[in-house]
């Protein structure tokens, strides 16, 4: 029964009246068709005791209860002969295959083309399966694919196993199933003929043909009617029904887990190869259900054989590259879940910074060893060290980095991972060079499964630390403010002219945020070194916010840090800037360096462009931009000096 749309106050176009149907009105497309339909249509009222008999689909109830009862009675009163058993099995396979290769993959999904003889062969066999005409069957199945696991899905698996198996056929649905286009089937004269004469085809193909074969073949008309007719029909029915129920309940999801379809070998056995349902729902136009040679899919083999003999053509296969993407995504999801169950070591921002004196003092109380700038507590491990306790004990209170990485023994990845779990602090100024990844990062963390946005944040921020240089709202406006500053004064540095705002002018908040983000990073880096002669470099990445009609850009570079006398010099070297012009990059750095920054120590900077290539004034993506900051040393703030 069709449902009537609810009255709508006003459509999106501003006209009053009933809500438009996006399926029929191409000018109106809702954000979500399923939600739109559920909101604009009224379901039938709940079934009550007084309306129960009117709501029951009695023909379906008779078929789904009468056939099992007749099968049981016939089996108890009729002797099963071997030729009849073989006929029943062969006829089951023929009618079942006609549903999977004909109704399903040929007409519902158009996954291949069939010659007229093959179409007739499949059409007659599917009629013997007694599951409705091609048009009726395909209309429900296309709706099932379009609205999977929603209230517009005719056999919604989320409503329970029984409902998706046979319950949906027993009573009138409370909602009309979602719309699906079957106009192509209505234009096929062969399918129109089947739809008109389907009742007669049922009696002929479901019962007449098997009874006649058994009667004229070996004189067992009753056995042919009971076993090859009624019992076989019962098995075919529930074999097909398992595609709607069992295939959504047991198995795994190697291609996608957005919906309920699953892959399982058992389902493939009972459904003539339709058990790899997760693949099918992801790639419905593929003529295969199983893509591996060892997976059971006789329907696929039959279609391929028909192509070999010239009865089928244009077999559709989804691109292998896209199939692998689905598999890879699901593998990464499983790895991500496994990764989150694993305990990982503490990172630098989770550990206290400890002075060398404190490290020495604490080492007299417990076995502390320094490796790669991290302080490790080896309590409870000395006795279990494979190389012996004496060898490990000699490095207590000392730096064992060289010894650990080959000086005494080149330890395994497992040893490095285990050592990282014993981190308790960072030696002030003892952090290793960022480029020496092998010593800095435990092997177990060299590869991680991350979600989009975890590595390259969608908003403007530095990946090292938590400060945000620009907000999504402010970033593009910062450059605009620089360009439109009428009081800007040109300065010349190293042969290049930049237009920057004068320091005495008020600092736009957006530019100040970006500037302070850079300064905080510089001050954090320069404060890590205890020895004035030390040098270090730290990598960073800045990702711009995404604005409408604009591509995001990414700046990747190094903080190069050194000390000269009582001053700290931090050079920011942009070694890569993707999706951003050199002119934009120069404006960004000029704005960050020449604006006033609120800080107790005087900070000044200069900007230069170091060009690579023969022509020092050439422009393009090969440019390397340096930005130096000079400031007096500062100490760590807000960090404890105890391990």
Coordinates of C-alpha atoms in Angstrom, one line a residue:
X1 CA 0.0 0.0 0.0
X2 CA 1.5 3.3 -1.0
X3 CA 1.9 5.9 1.8
X4 CA 0.8 9.5 1.5
X5 CA 3.3 12.3 2.2
X6 CA 2.9 14.4 5.3
X7 CA 2.0 18.1 4.8
X8 CA 5.0 20.3 4.7
X9 CA 5.1 23.9 5.9
X10 CA 7.4 25.1 3.2
X11 CA 9.7 23.5 0.6
X12 CA 13.3 24.6 0.1
X13 CA 12.2 26.7 -2.9
X14 CA 9.9 28.7 -0.7
X15 CA 6.6 27.3 -1.9
X16 CA 4.0 25.9 0.3
X17 CA 2.5 22.5 -0.1
X18 CA 3.6 18.9 0.1
X19 CA 7.3 18.1 0.2
X20 CA 8.7 17.3 -3.2
X21 CA 9.8 13.8 -4.0
X22 CA 13.5 13.9 -5.0
X23 CA 13.0 10.7 -7.0
X24 CA 10.5 12.4 -9.3
X25 CA 11.7 16.0 -9.1
X26 CA 15.3 16.4 -10.4
X27 CA 15.5 20.0 -9.2
X28 CA 15.2 18.9 -5.5
X29 CA 17.8 16.7 -3.9
X30 CA 17.7 16.2 -0.1
X31 CA 20.8 15.8 2.0
X32 CA 19.7 12.2 2.9
X33 CA 17.1 10.5 0.8
X34 CA 16.3 7.9 3.3
X35 CA 15.8 10.4 6.2
X36 CA 13.8 12.6 3.9
X37 CA 11.5 9.8 2.9
X38 CA 11.0 8.6 6.4
X39 CA 10.1 12.2 7.5
X40 CA 7.8 13.0 4.6
X41 CA 5.8 9.7 4.5
X42 CA 3.5 8.2 7.1
X43 CA 3.9 4.6 8.0
X44 CA 0.9 2.3 8.4
X45 CA -0.5 2.0 11.9
X46 CA 0.8 -0.8 14.1
X47 CA -0.9 -4.2 13.7
X48 CA -3.5 -4.9 16.4
X49 CA -5.7 -7.9 17.2
X50 CA -8.5 -6.3 15.3
X51 CA -6.4 -5.6 12.2
X52 CA -4.3 -8.7 12.3
X53 CA -6.2 -10.8 9.7
X54 CA -6.3 -7.9 7.3
X55 CA -2.6 -7.3 7.5
X56 CA -1.4 -10.9 7.0
X57 CA -0.1 -11.8 3.5
X58 CA -2.1 -15.1 3.3
X59 CA -0.6 -16.3 0.0
X60 CA 2.9 -16.0 1.4
X61 CA 1.8 -17.6 4.7
X62 CA 0.2 -20.6 2.8
X63 CA 3.3 -21.1 0.7
X64 CA 5.8 -20.8 3.5
X65 CA 3.9 -23.1 5.8
X66 CA 2.1 -25.3 3.4
X67 CA 5.2 -26.4 1.4
X68 CA 7.1 -27.5 4.6
X69 CA 4.0 -29.4 5.8
X70 CA 3.5 -31.1 2.4
X71 CA 7.2 -32.0 2.2
X72 CA 7.1 -33.7 5.6
X73 CA 3.9 -35.6 4.7
X74 CA 5.3 -36.6 1.3
X75 CA 8.6 -37.8 2.7
X76 CA 6.9 -39.9 5.3
X77 CA 4.6 -41.6 2.7
X78 CA 6.8 -41.8 -0.4
X79 CA 9.8 -44.1 -0.9
X80 CA 12.9 -42.2 -2.2
X81 CA 14.5 -44.0 -5.1
X82 CA 18.1 -43.2 -6.2
X83 CA 17.1 -41.9 -9.7
X84 CA 14.5 -39.6 -8.1
X85 CA 17.1 -38.3 -5.6
X86 CA 19.5 -37.5 -8.4
X87 CA 16.7 -35.8 -10.3
X88 CA 15.8 -33.7 -7.2
X89 CA 19.4 -32.7 -6.6
X90 CA 19.9 -31.7 -10.3
X91 CA 16.6 -29.9 -10.5
X92 CA 17.5 -28.0 -7.2
X93 CA 20.8 -26.9 -8.7
X94 CA 19.1 -25.9 -12.0
X95 CA 16.4 -23.8 -10.4
X96 CA 18.7 -22.4 -7.7
X97 CA 21.3 -21.4 -10.3
X98 CA 18.6 -19.8 -12.4
X99 CA 17.9 -17.5 -9.5
X100 CA 21.5 -16.6 -8.8
X101 CA 22.8 -16.4 -12.4
X102 CA 19.5 -15.2 -13.9
X103 CA 17.3 -13.2 -11.5
X104 CA 20.2 -11.9 -9.5
X105 CA 23.3 -11.3 -11.6
X106 CA 21.8 -11.0 -15.0
X107 CA 18.6 -9.1 -14.5
X108 CA 18.9 -7.4 -11.1
X109 CA 22.5 -6.2 -11.5
X110 CA 23.1 -6.4 -15.3
X111 CA 26.6 -7.9 -14.6
X112 CA 26.8 -9.6 -18.0
X113 CA 24.8 -10.0 -21.2
X114 CA 23.1 -13.3 -22.1
X115 CA 22.0 -14.6 -25.5
X116 CA 18.3 -15.3 -26.0
X117 CA 18.7 -19.1 -25.6
X118 CA 20.5 -18.6 -22.2
X119 CA 17.8 -16.1 -21.1
X120 CA 15.0 -18.6 -21.8
X121 CA 16.9 -21.4 -20.1
X122 CA 17.4 -19.2 -16.9
X123 CA 13.9 -17.7 -17.0
X124 CA 12.2 -21.1 -17.1
X125 CA 14.4 -22.5 -14.3
X126 CA 13.8 -19.5 -12.1
X127 CA 10.1 -19.8 -12.6
X128 CA 10.4 -23.3 -11.1
X129 CA 11.9 -21.7 -8.0
X130 CA 8.6 -19.9 -7.3
X131 CA 10.0 -16.6 -6.1
X132 CA 7.9 -14.2 -8.2
X133 CA 8.5 -12.7 -11.6
X134 CA 11.8 -11.2 -12.6
X135 CA 10.4 -7.7 -12.4
X136 CA 9.0 -8.2 -8.9
X137 CA 12.1 -9.9 -7.6
X138 CA 14.5 -7.4 -9.1
X139 CA 12.6 -4.4 -7.9
X140 CA 12.9 -5.6 -4.3
X141 CA 16.5 -6.6 -4.7
X142 CA 17.5 -3.3 -6.2
X143 CA 15.8 -1.5 -3.3
X144 CA 17.7 -3.8 -0.9
X145 CA 21.0 -2.6 -2.3
X146 CA 20.0 1.0 -2.4
X147 CA 18.7 1.2 1.1
X148 CA 20.6 -1.6 2.9
X149 CA 20.0 -1.8 6.6
X150 CA 17.4 1.0 6.7
X151 CA 13.6 1.0 7.0
X152 CA 13.3 1.3 3.2
X153 CA 15.1 -2.0 2.8
X154 CA 12.5 -4.7 2.2
X155 CA 14.5 -7.3 4.2
X156 CA 16.3 -5.1 6.7
X157 CA 18.8 -7.3 8.5
X158 CA 18.8 -5.0 11.5
X159 CA 15.2 -6.0 12.3
X160 CA 16.4 -9.5 13.2
X161 CA 17.3 -12.9 11.6
X162 CA 13.7 -14.1 11.4
X163 CA 12.4 -10.9 9.8
X164 CA 15.1 -10.8 7.1
X165 CA 14.7 -14.6 6.4
X166 CA 10.9 -14.9 6.0
X167 CA 9.2 -12.4 8.4
X168 CA 9.1 -9.6 5.8
X169 CA 6.8 -11.7 3.6
X170 CA 4.3 -12.7 6.2
X171 CA 2.6 -9.3 6.9
X172 CA 2.2 -6.1 5.0
X173 CA 5.2 -3.9 5.6
X174 CA 4.6 -0.8 7.8
X175 CA 6.4 1.3 5.2
X176 CA 6.5 1.1 1.4
X177 CA 9.9 -0.2 0.4
X178 CA 12.2 2.4 -1.1
X179 CA 11.9 3.3 -4.8
X180 CA 14.0 1.5 -7.3
X181 CA 14.1 1.9 -11.1
X182 CA 13.1 -1.3 -13.0
X183 CA 12.0 0.4 -16.2
X184 CA 14.7 -1.5 -18.2
X185 CA 13.0 -4.8 -17.2
X186 CA 9.6 -3.5 -18.2
X187 CA 10.8 -2.9 -21.8
X188 CA 12.0 -6.5 -22.2
X189 CA 9.3 -8.5 -24.1
X190 CA 10.6 -11.8 -22.7
X191 CA 10.3 -10.6 -19.1
X192 CA 6.9 -9.1 -19.9
X193 CA 5.7 -12.5 -21.1
X194 CA 6.9 -14.2 -18.0
X195 CA 5.2 -11.6 -15.8
X196 CA 1.9 -12.2 -17.5
X197 CA 2.0 -16.0 -17.5
X198 CA 3.9 -16.5 -14.2
X199 CA 1.1 -18.5 -12.5
X200 CA 1.0 -21.1 -15.3
X201 CA 4.8 -21.2 -15.4
X202 CA 4.9 -22.1 -11.6
X203 CA 2.8 -25.2 -12.0
X204 CA 4.6 -26.3 -15.2
X205 CA 8.2 -25.7 -14.1
X206 CA 7.9 -26.3 -10.3
X207 CA 5.9 -29.5 -10.4
X208 CA 4.9 -30.6 -13.9
X209 CA 8.4 -31.0 -15.4
X210 CA 10.0 -32.9 -12.5
X211 CA 7.0 -35.2 -12.2
X212 CA 7.0 -35.9 -16.0
X213 CA 10.7 -36.7 -16.0
X214 CA 10.4 -39.2 -13.2
X215 CA 7.2 -40.7 -14.7
X216 CA 8.5 -41.2 -18.2
X217 CA 12.1 -41.9 -17.1
X218 CA 11.6 -44.7 -14.5
X219 CA 8.0 -44.8 -13.6
X220 CA 8.1 -42.8 -10.3
X221 CA 5.6 -39.9 -10.9
X222 CA 4.8 -39.6 -7.2
X223 CA 8.4 -39.6 -6.1
X224 CA 9.2 -36.9 -8.8
X225 CA 6.3 -34.8 -7.6
X226 CA 7.2 -35.1 -3.9
X227 CA 11.0 -35.0 -3.9
X228 CA 11.9 -33.2 -7.1
X229 CA 8.9 -30.9 -6.8
X230 CA 7.8 -30.1 -3.3
X231 CA 10.9 -31.0 -1.2
X232 CA 13.2 -29.5 -3.7
X233 CA 11.2 -26.3 -3.7
X234 CA 11.4 -26.0 0.0
X235 CA 15.2 -26.3 -0.1
X236 CA 15.5 -23.7 -2.9
X237 CA 13.3 -21.3 -1.1
X238 CA 15.4 -21.3 2.1
X239 CA 18.6 -21.4 0.1
X240 CA 17.7 -18.0 -1.4
X241 CA 16.3 -16.7 1.8
X242 CA 19.7 -17.3 3.5
X243 CA 21.2 -14.6 1.2
X244 CA 18.9 -12.1 3.0
X245 CA 19.5 -13.4 6.5
X246 CA 22.5 -15.7 7.0
X247 CA 24.7 -13.7 4.6
X248 CA 24.1 -10.6 6.9
X249 CA 24.8 -12.4 10.1
X250 CA 27.8 -14.8 10.0
X251 CA 31.2 -14.2 8.5
X252 CA 33.7 -11.4 8.2
X253 CA 33.8 -8.1 6.3
X254 CA 37.1 -8.0 4.3
X255 CA 36.0 -5.2 2.0
X256 CA 33.8 -2.8 4.1
X257 CA 32.0 -2.8 7.4
X258 CA 29.6 0.1 6.8
X259 CA 26.7 -2.3 6.5
X260 CA 25.8 -5.9 7.6
X261 CA 26.8 -8.1 4.6
X262 CA 29.4 -10.7 5.5
X263 CA 31.6 -13.2 3.7
X264 CA 31.3 -16.9 4.7
X265 CA 32.0 -20.2 3.1
X266 CA 29.0 -21.9 4.7
X267 CA 26.6 -19.3 3.3
X268 CA 28.2 -19.9 -0.2
X269 CA 27.5 -23.6 0.1
X270 CA 23.8 -23.3 0.9
X271 CA 23.2 -20.4 -1.6
X272 CA 24.9 -21.7 -4.8
X273 CA 27.8 -19.3 -4.4
X274 CA 26.1 -16.2 -3.0
X275 CA 28.0 -16.4 0.3
X276 CA 30.7 -13.8 -0.3
X277 CA 28.1 -11.1 0.3
X278 CA 30.4 -8.5 1.6
X279 CA 32.2 -8.4 -1.7
X280 CA 28.9 -8.4 -3.6
X281 CA 27.5 -5.4 -1.7
X282 CA 30.7 -3.4 -2.3
X283 CA 30.9 -4.3 -6.0
X284 CA 27.3 -5.3 -7.0
X285 CA 27.9 -5.1 -10.8
X286 CA 30.7 -7.6 -10.7
X287 CA 29.6 -10.9 -12.2
X288 CA 31.6 -12.7 -9.5
X289 CA 30.7 -13.1 -5.8
X290 CA 34.0 -14.8 -5.0
X291 CA 37.2 -13.5 -6.5
X292 CA 39.7 -16.1 -5.3
X293 CA 40.0 -19.4 -7.3
X294 CA 39.5 -21.5 -4.2
X295 CA 36.3 -19.8 -3.1
X296 CA 33.1 -21.6 -3.8
X297 CA 31.0 -19.8 -6.4
X298 CA 29.4 -22.1 -9.0
X299 CA 27.3 -19.3 -10.4
X300 CA 30.5 -17.5 -11.4
X301 CA 31.9 -20.6 -13.0
X302 CA 28.6 -21.2 -14.9
X303 CA 28.6 -17.6 -16.3
X304 CA 32.3 -17.9 -17.3
X305 CA 31.5 -21.2 -19.0
X306 CA 28.6 -19.7 -20.9
X307 CA 31.0 -17.0 -22.1
X308 CA 33.4 -19.6 -23.3
X309 CA 30.7 -21.3 -25.5
X310 CA 29.4 -18.0 -26.8
X311 CA 26.2 -17.7 -24.8
X312 CA 27.3 -14.9 -22.5
X313 CA 29.3 -11.8 -23.1
X314 CA 30.5 -8.5 -21.6
X315 CA 31.2 -10.0 -18.1
X316 CA 31.7 -7.0 -15.8
X317 CA 34.5 -7.0 -13.3
X318 CA 35.3 -4.2 -10.9
X319 CA 38.9 -2.8 -11.2
X320 CA 41.3 -4.9 -9.2
X321 CA 42.9 -1.7 -7.9
X322 CA 39.7 -0.5 -6.3
X323 CA 39.0 -3.9 -4.8
X324 CA 42.5 -3.9 -3.2
X325 CA 41.7 -0.4 -1.7
X326 CA 38.7 -1.9 0.1
X327 CA 40.7 -4.8 1.4
X328 CA 43.6 -2.6 2.5
X329 CA 41.3 -0.3 4.4
X330 CA 39.7 -3.1 6.4
X331 CA 43.2 -4.6 7.1
X332 CA 44.3 -1.2 8.4
X333 CA 41.2 -1.0 10.6
X334 CA 41.9 -4.3 12.1
X335 CA 45.6 -3.3 12.6
X336 CA 44.4 0.0 14.2
X337 CA 42.3 -1.9 16.7
X338 CA 45.2 -4.2 17.5
X339 CA 47.5 -1.2 17.7
X340 CA 45.2 0.5 20.3
X341 CA 45.4 -2.7 22.5
X342 CA 49.2 -2.5 22.6
X343 CA 50.9 -0.5 25.3
X344 CA 53.4 2.0 23.9
X345 CA 56.3 3.9 25.4
X346 CA 56.0 7.4 26.8
X347 CA 57.1 10.2 24.4
X348 CA 59.2 13.2 25.1
X349 CA 56.2 15.5 25.9
X350 CA 55.0 13.0 28.6
X351 CA 58.3 12.8 30.5
X352 CA 60.0 15.2 33.0
X353 CA 63.2 17.0 32.0
X354 CA 66.0 16.1 34.3
X355 CA 69.3 17.9 34.8
X356 CA 72.6 15.9 34.6
X357 CA 73.2 16.4 38.3
X358 CA 69.8 15.0 39.2
X359 CA 70.4 12.1 36.9
X360 CA 73.7 11.3 38.6
X361 CA 72.2 11.6 42.0
X362 CA 69.2 9.3 41.2
X363 CA 71.5 6.7 39.6
X364 CA 73.0 6.0 43.0
X365 CA 69.5 4.9 44.3
X366 CA 68.3 2.9 41.3
X367 CA 69.8 1.6 38.0
X368 CA 69.3 4.6 35.6
X369 CA 70.9 4.4 32.1
X370 CA 70.9 7.1 29.4
X371 CA 70.2 6.1 25.8
X372 CA 69.4 8.5 23.0
X373 CA 68.7 11.3 25.4
X374 CA 66.1 9.3 27.4
X375 CA 66.7 8.1 31.0
X376 CA 65.7 4.5 31.5
X377 CA 65.0 2.8 34.8
X378 CA 66.3 -0.8 34.6
X379 CA 65.0 -1.9 38.0
X380 CA 64.1 -5.6 37.8
X381 CA 65.8 -6.1 34.5
X382 CA 69.4 -6.4 35.4
X383 CA 69.1 -10.1 36.4
X384 CA 67.3 -10.9 33.1
X385 CA 69.7 -9.1 30.7
X386 CA 70.8 -11.6 28.1
X387 CA 74.4 -10.2 28.1
X388 CA 74.6 -10.5 31.9
X389 CA 74.2 -8.2 34.8
X390 CA 77.9 -6.9 35.0
X391 CA 77.8 -5.7 31.4
X392 CA 74.7 -3.6 32.0
X393 CA 75.7 -2.4 35.5
X394 CA 78.8 -0.6 34.2
X395 CA 76.6 1.9 32.3
X396 CA 74.5 2.9 35.3
X397 CA 74.5 6.7 35.5
X398 CA 76.2 6.9 32.1
X399 CA 75.3 7.3 28.5
X400 CA 75.0 3.9 26.8
X401 CA 73.8 5.1 23.4
X402 CA 76.9 4.0 21.5
X403 CA 77.2 0.7 23.3
X404 CA 73.5 -0.1 22.8
X405 CA 73.6 0.7 19.0
X406 CA 76.6 -1.4 18.1
X407 CA 79.5 -0.3 20.2
X408 CA 79.2 -3.4 22.4
X409 CA 76.2 -5.1 20.7
X410 CA 73.9 -4.0 18.0
X411 CA 70.7 -4.7 19.8
X412 CA 67.6 -6.1 18.1
X413 CA 64.4 -4.2 17.4
X414 CA 62.7 -6.1 20.2
X415 CA 65.4 -5.0 22.6
X416 CA 64.9 -1.4 21.5
X417 CA 61.2 -1.6 22.0
X418 CA 61.6 -3.1 25.4
X419 CA 64.1 -0.4 26.4
X420 CA 61.7 2.3 25.4
X421 CA 59.1 1.0 27.8
X422 CA 61.4 1.8 30.7
X423 CA 61.7 5.5 30.0
X424 CA 61.3 7.7 33.0
X425 CA 62.7 11.1 31.9
X426 CA 64.7 13.2 29.4
X427 CA 68.1 14.5 30.1
X428 CA 68.2 18.3 29.8
X429 CA 70.0 19.1 26.6
X430 CA 70.6 15.4 25.8
X431 CA 67.9 14.9 23.2
X432 CA 69.4 13.2 20.1
X433 CA 69.5 14.7 16.6
X434 CA 66.1 14.5 15.0
X435 CA 67.5 13.0 11.7
X436 CA 68.9 10.0 13.6
X437 CA 65.5 8.3 13.6
X438 CA 66.9 4.8 14.3
X439 CA 68.0 5.9 17.7
X440 CA 65.2 8.3 18.5
X441 CA 62.1 6.2 17.6
X442 CA 61.6 2.6 18.8
X443 CA 61.2 0.2 15.9
X444 CA 57.7 -0.7 17.0
X445 CA 56.6 2.9 16.3
X446 CA 58.3 3.5 13.0
X447 CA 55.1 2.5 11.3
X448 CA 51.7 3.4 12.7
X449 CA 48.1 3.2 11.5
X450 CA 46.7 6.7 11.8
X451 CA 43.4 8.2 10.8
X452 CA 43.1 11.2 8.5
X453 CA 44.0 14.4 10.3
X454 CA 46.2 12.7 12.9
X455 CA 49.4 13.2 10.9
X456 CA 48.5 16.3 9.0
X457 CA 45.9 18.3 11.1
X458 CA 43.1 19.8 9.0
X459 CA 43.5 23.1 10.8
X460 CA 46.6 25.3 10.9
X461 CA 48.8 23.8 13.6
X462 CA 52.3 22.6 14.2
X463 CA 52.6 18.8 14.5
X464 CA 55.3 19.1 17.2
X465 CA 53.5 20.5 20.3
X466 CA 50.0 21.8 20.9
X467 CA 50.1 25.4 19.9
X468 CA 47.9 26.5 17.1
X469 CA 49.6 29.1 14.8
X470 CA 46.4 30.0 12.9
X471 CA 42.9 29.0 13.4
X472 CA 40.7 27.8 10.5
X473 CA 38.9 31.2 10.5
X474 CA 41.9 33.4 10.7
X475 CA 44.5 31.9 8.4
X476 CA 43.7 33.2 4.9
X477 CA 42.9 36.6 6.4
X478 CA 46.4 37.0 7.8
X479 CA 47.9 37.1 4.4
X480 CA 45.2 39.5 3.2
X481 CA 45.9 41.9 6.1
X482 CA 49.6 42.0 5.1
X483 CA 48.8 42.6 1.4
X484 CA 46.3 45.4 2.2
X485 CA 48.5 47.3 4.8
X486 CA 48.9 50.7 3.3
X487 CA 51.6 51.6 5.9
X488 CA 53.9 48.8 5.0
X489 CA 57.5 49.7 4.3
X490 CA 59.8 47.9 1.9
X491 CA 63.1 46.5 3.2
X492 CA 65.9 45.0 1.2
X493 CA 67.8 41.9 2.5
X494 CA 70.3 39.8 0.5
X495 CA 69.1 41.4 -2.8
X496 CA 65.5 40.6 -2.3
X497 CA 62.7 43.1 -1.6
X498 CA 59.9 42.3 0.8
X499 CA 57.0 44.4 1.7
X500 CA 56.3 44.1 5.4
X501 CA 54.4 46.0 8.1
X502 CA 56.5 48.3 10.2
X503 CA 57.0 47.1 13.8
X504 CA 55.4 50.2 15.3
X505 CA 52.1 49.5 13.8
X506 CA 49.5 47.4 15.6
X507 CA 49.8 43.7 15.1
X508 CA 46.8 42.0 13.6
X509 CA 45.7 39.2 15.9
X510 CA 45.9 36.6 13.1
X511 CA 49.5 37.4 12.3
X512 CA 50.4 37.6 15.9
X513 CA 49.1 34.1 16.5
X514 CA 51.3 32.7 13.7
X515 CA 54.3 34.7 14.9
X516 CA 54.0 33.6 18.5
X517 CA 53.6 30.0 17.4
X518 CA 57.0 30.2 15.7
X519 CA 58.6 32.0 18.6
X520 CA 57.4 29.5 21.1
X521 CA 58.8 26.7 19.0
X522 CA 62.2 28.5 18.8
X523 CA 62.4 29.2 22.5
X524 CA 61.4 25.6 23.3
X525 CA 64.1 24.2 21.1
X526 CA 66.9 26.5 22.2
X527 CA 66.2 25.8 25.9
X528 CA 67.0 22.1 25.5
X529 CA 70.7 22.4 25.3
X530 CA 72.9 22.5 28.4
X531 CA 76.2 23.1 26.6
X532 CA 76.5 26.5 24.9
X533 CA 78.5 24.9 22.1
X534 CA 75.8 22.3 21.3
X535 CA 73.9 22.3 18.1
X536 CA 70.6 20.5 17.2
X537 CA 67.9 20.4 14.6
X538 CA 64.2 19.5 15.0
X539 CA 61.8 18.8 12.1
X540 CA 58.4 20.3 11.9
X541 CA 55.4 20.5 9.6
X542 CA 52.8 23.3 9.3
X543 CA 49.5 22.6 7.5
X544 CA 47.3 25.5 6.5
X545 CA 43.5 25.4 7.1
X546 CA 41.4 24.4 4.1
X547 CA 39.3 27.3 2.7
X548 CA 36.6 27.1 0.1
X549 CA 38.0 27.0 -3.5
X550 CA 41.6 26.9 -2.1
X551 CA 44.0 24.1 -1.7
X552 CA 45.7 23.6 1.6
X553 CA 49.5 24.0 1.7
X554 CA 52.1 22.3 3.8
X555 CA 55.4 23.7 5.0
X556 CA 58.0 21.1 6.0
X557 CA 61.4 22.1 7.4
X558 CA 63.9 22.1 10.2
X559 CA 64.8 24.2 13.2
X560 CA 68.5 24.5 13.0
X561 CA 69.8 25.7 16.4
X562 CA 73.2 26.8 17.6
X563 CA 74.7 29.0 20.3
X564 CA 77.3 31.8 19.9
X565 CA 78.6 33.3 23.2
X566 CA 75.5 34.3 25.2
X567 CA 73.1 34.3 22.3
X568 CA 71.0 31.6 20.8
X569 CA 70.5 31.6 17.1
X570 CA 67.6 29.6 15.7
X571 CA 67.2 29.2 12.0
X572 CA 64.0 28.0 10.5
X573 CA 64.8 26.4 7.2
X574 CA 61.8 25.7 5.0
X575 CA 62.9 22.7 3.0
X576 CA 59.6 22.0 1.3
X577 CA 56.5 24.0 0.7
X578 CA 53.8 22.2 -1.2
X579 CA 50.8 24.0 -2.9
X580 CA 52.1 27.4 -1.9
X581 CA 53.9 30.0 -4.0
X582 CA 57.2 31.4 -2.9
X583 CA 55.7 34.9 -2.8
X584 CA 53.1 33.7 -0.3
X585 CA 55.7 31.9 1.7
X586 CA 57.8 35.1 1.9
X587 CA 54.9 37.1 3.2
X588 CA 54.2 34.6 5.8
X589 CA 57.7 34.6 7.2
X590 CA 58.0 38.3 6.9
X591 CA 54.8 38.8 8.9
X592 CA 56.0 36.3 11.5
X593 CA 59.4 37.9 12.0
X594 CA 58.8 41.7 11.8
X595 CA 55.8 41.9 14.0
X596 CA 56.2 42.8 17.7
X597 CA 56.0 39.9 20.1
X598 CA 55.4 40.2 23.8
X599 CA 58.4 38.6 25.4
X600 CA 60.7 39.7 28.3
X601 CA 63.9 39.3 26.2
X602 CA 64.7 41.3 23.1
X603 CA 64.1 39.2 19.9
X604 CA 65.1 40.3 16.5
X605 CA 65.4 38.5 13.2
X606 CA 66.3 38.7 9.6
X607 CA 65.1 37.0 6.6
X608 CA 66.9 35.7 3.6
X609 CA 66.2 33.6 0.6
X610 CA 68.8 31.0 -0.4
X611 CA 68.2 30.1 -3.9
X612 CA 69.4 26.8 -5.4
X613 CA 70.5 26.5 -9.0
X614 CA 72.7 28.4 -11.3
X615 CA 70.7 31.6 -11.2
X616 CA 70.5 33.0 -7.6
X617 CA 67.5 35.1 -8.5
X618 CA 65.4 32.3 -10.1
X619 CA 62.0 31.7 -8.6
X620 CA 60.0 28.5 -8.3
X621 CA 59.5 25.4 -6.1
X622 CA 63.3 24.9 -5.7
X623 CA 63.6 28.0 -3.3
X624 CA 64.7 27.4 0.2
X625 CA 63.7 30.0 2.7
X626 CA 65.6 30.7 6.0
X627 CA 64.3 32.6 9.0
X628 CA 66.7 33.3 11.8
X629 CA 65.8 34.2 15.4
X630 CA 68.3 35.4 17.9
X631 CA 67.5 35.5 21.6
X632 CA 69.2 34.9 25.0
X633 CA 68.9 31.4 26.5
X634 CA 65.8 30.6 28.6
X635 CA 65.2 27.7 30.9
X636 CA 62.4 25.1 30.9
X637 CA 59.3 26.3 32.5
X638 CA 56.6 24.2 34.2
X639 CA 58.6 21.0 34.0
X640 CA 59.7 19.0 37.1
X641 CA 63.4 18.1 37.5
X642 CA 62.6 14.9 39.3
X643 CA 62.5 11.5 37.5

